[in-house]
Every structure is written in C-alpha cells, then in structure tokens.
Short mmCIF file of C-alpha atoms in Angstrom, two decimals:
data_model
loop_
_atom_site.label_atom_id
_atom_site.label_comp_id
_atom_site.label_asym_id
_atom_site.label_seq_id
_atom_site.Cartn_x
_atom_site.Cartn_y
_atom_site.Cartn_z
CA UNK F 1140 -14.11 -18.38 25.65
CA UNK F 1141 -15.70 -20.66 23.06
CA UNK F 1142 -13.72 -21.57 19.85
CA UNK F 1143 -15.10 -19.54 16.96
CA UNK F 1144 -15.15 -21.32 13.90
CA UNK F 1145 -16.15 -20.58 10.35
CA UNK F 1146 -19.63 -21.79 9.34
CA UNK F 1147 -19.80 -20.40 5.66
CA UNK F 1148 -16.67 -19.60 3.94
CA UNK F 1149 -15.77 -17.19 1.27
CA UNK F 1150 -16.67 -17.55 -2.28
CA UNK F 1151 -14.68 -16.62 -5.40
CA UNK F 1152 -15.86 -13.59 -7.10
CA UNK F 1153 -15.36 -12.18 -10.62
CA UNK F 1154 -15.87 -8.56 -11.06
CA UNK F 1155 -15.01 -5.78 -13.67
CA UNK F 1156 -12.59 -2.96 -12.93
CA UNK F 1157 -14.20 -0.09 -11.27
CA UNK F 1158 -16.98 -2.09 -9.68
CA UNK F 1159 -17.44 -2.83 -6.04
CA UNK F 1160 -17.28 -6.53 -4.53
CA UNK F 1161 -18.38 -7.86 -1.43
CA UNK F 1162 -17.13 -11.10 0.46
CA UNK F 1163 -19.03 -12.59 3.36
CA UNK F 1164 -18.07 -15.28 5.87
CA UNK F 1165 -20.28 -16.48 8.54
CA UNK F 1166 -18.68 -17.57 11.98
CA UNK F 1167 -20.25 -19.60 14.74
CA UNK F 1168 -20.50 -17.05 17.59
CA UNK F 1169 -21.32 -13.47 17.82
CA UNK F 1170 -18.89 -10.90 18.87
CA UNK F 1171 -15.83 -12.82 17.50
CA UNK F 1172 -12.58 -11.48 18.49
CA UNK F 1173 -9.05 -11.96 16.73
CA UNK F 1174 -10.82 -11.34 13.23
CA UNK F 1175 -8.60 -10.29 10.29
CA UNK F 1176 -9.09 -9.76 6.58
CA UNK F 1177 -6.18 -9.94 4.18
CA UNK F 1178 -5.54 -9.35 0.40
CA UNK F 1179 -2.54 -11.05 -1.00
CA UNK F 1180 -1.19 -11.39 2.60
CA UNK F 1181 -1.64 -7.72 3.36
CA UNK F 1182 -4.03 -6.95 6.36
CA UNK F 1183 -6.89 -4.73 5.42
CA UNK F 1184 -8.15 -1.75 7.39
CA UNK F 1185 -11.46 -0.18 7.37
CA UNK F 1186 -11.32 2.86 5.28
CA UNK F 1187 -12.74 4.65 2.06
CA UNK F 1188 -11.58 1.79 -0.12
CA UNK F 1189 -12.36 -1.19 2.19
CA UNK F 1190 -15.53 -1.54 4.15
CA UNK F 1191 -15.28 -4.00 6.94
CA UNK F 1192 -18.39 -4.65 9.00
CA UNK F 1193 -20.48 -7.37 10.85
CA UNK F 1194 -24.13 -8.17 9.97
CA UNK F 1195 -26.40 -9.90 12.54
CA UNK F 1196 -23.37 -10.55 14.77
CA UNK F 1197 -22.09 -13.52 12.94
CA UNK F 1198 -21.63 -12.55 9.20
CA UNK F 1199 -18.33 -10.73 8.60
CA UNK F 1200 -18.22 -8.66 5.33
CA UNK F 1201 -15.49 -7.03 3.36
CA UNK F 1202 -16.46 -4.56 0.66
CA UNK F 1203 -13.65 -3.60 -1.77
CA UNK F 1204 -14.67 -0.39 -3.54
CA UNK F 1205 -13.77 0.59 -7.15
CA UNK F 1206 -11.42 -2.47 -7.82
CA UNK F 1207 -8.53 -2.16 -9.94
CA UNK F 1208 -6.27 -4.78 -11.36
CA UNK F 1209 -3.87 -4.31 -8.30
CA UNK F 1210 -6.69 -5.81 -6.28
CA UNK F 1211 -6.60 -9.27 -8.02
CA UNK F 1212 -5.42 -11.97 -5.62
CA UNK F 1213 -6.37 -14.01 -2.72
CA UNK F 1214 -8.70 -12.61 -0.23
CA UNK F 1215 -8.39 -14.28 3.19
CA UNK F 1216 -10.65 -14.16 6.29
CA UNK F 1217 -9.21 -15.51 9.64
CA UNK F 1218 -10.77 -15.85 13.03
CA UNK F 1219 -8.58 -17.47 15.55
CA UNK F 1220 -7.02 -20.47 14.01
CA UNK F 1221 -9.49 -20.86 11.17
CA UNK F 1222 -9.11 -19.25 7.84
CA UNK F 1223 -11.27 -19.20 4.57
CA UNK F 1224 -9.70 -17.97 1.31
CA UNK F 1225 -11.28 -16.98 -2.20
#
C-alpha cells in the first residue's frame, strides 16, 4: 500500500462564537486509511457537531458547527505517520 502523505496542510482559522468553521487537508492518494481528526488531543467523531467528510477522494474536511469558546485549541489531522495542525 502506498505511503499516503499530506499535500496541502491545515490553515489557521479565526471565527466568531456560534459560527461554523471548516478545515481542509489534501492527501496524496484516494481512499486513505488510518485517518484521524483531533481537537486538543481528543479524537473527533462524525456527529451533529462535527461533520467529517472526504471530497474528490483526496480532500479530507472537518466542519465544526456552532463553535464555542470550548472549541478553542489545536486541530490536528493525521494520516499514517503524517500530521498537520492549525
């Protein structure tokens, strides 16, 4: 299986409380396995507050809905041994 790397990393975002924010990370290969999103070292699941999806096979997105002050912190995207943070 090819080593999947991060082609385009996360970018820092500033948003107002109550807004949605979307983070995007592009990887080198489609259908990447061993992918994880974290907020402040807590693994995120796909649910009503966090929308995790893949666009065009290589662009992994995380949307945090109606952010609050508790959402301040570092977002991390990991694929295999590679990580990007914002």
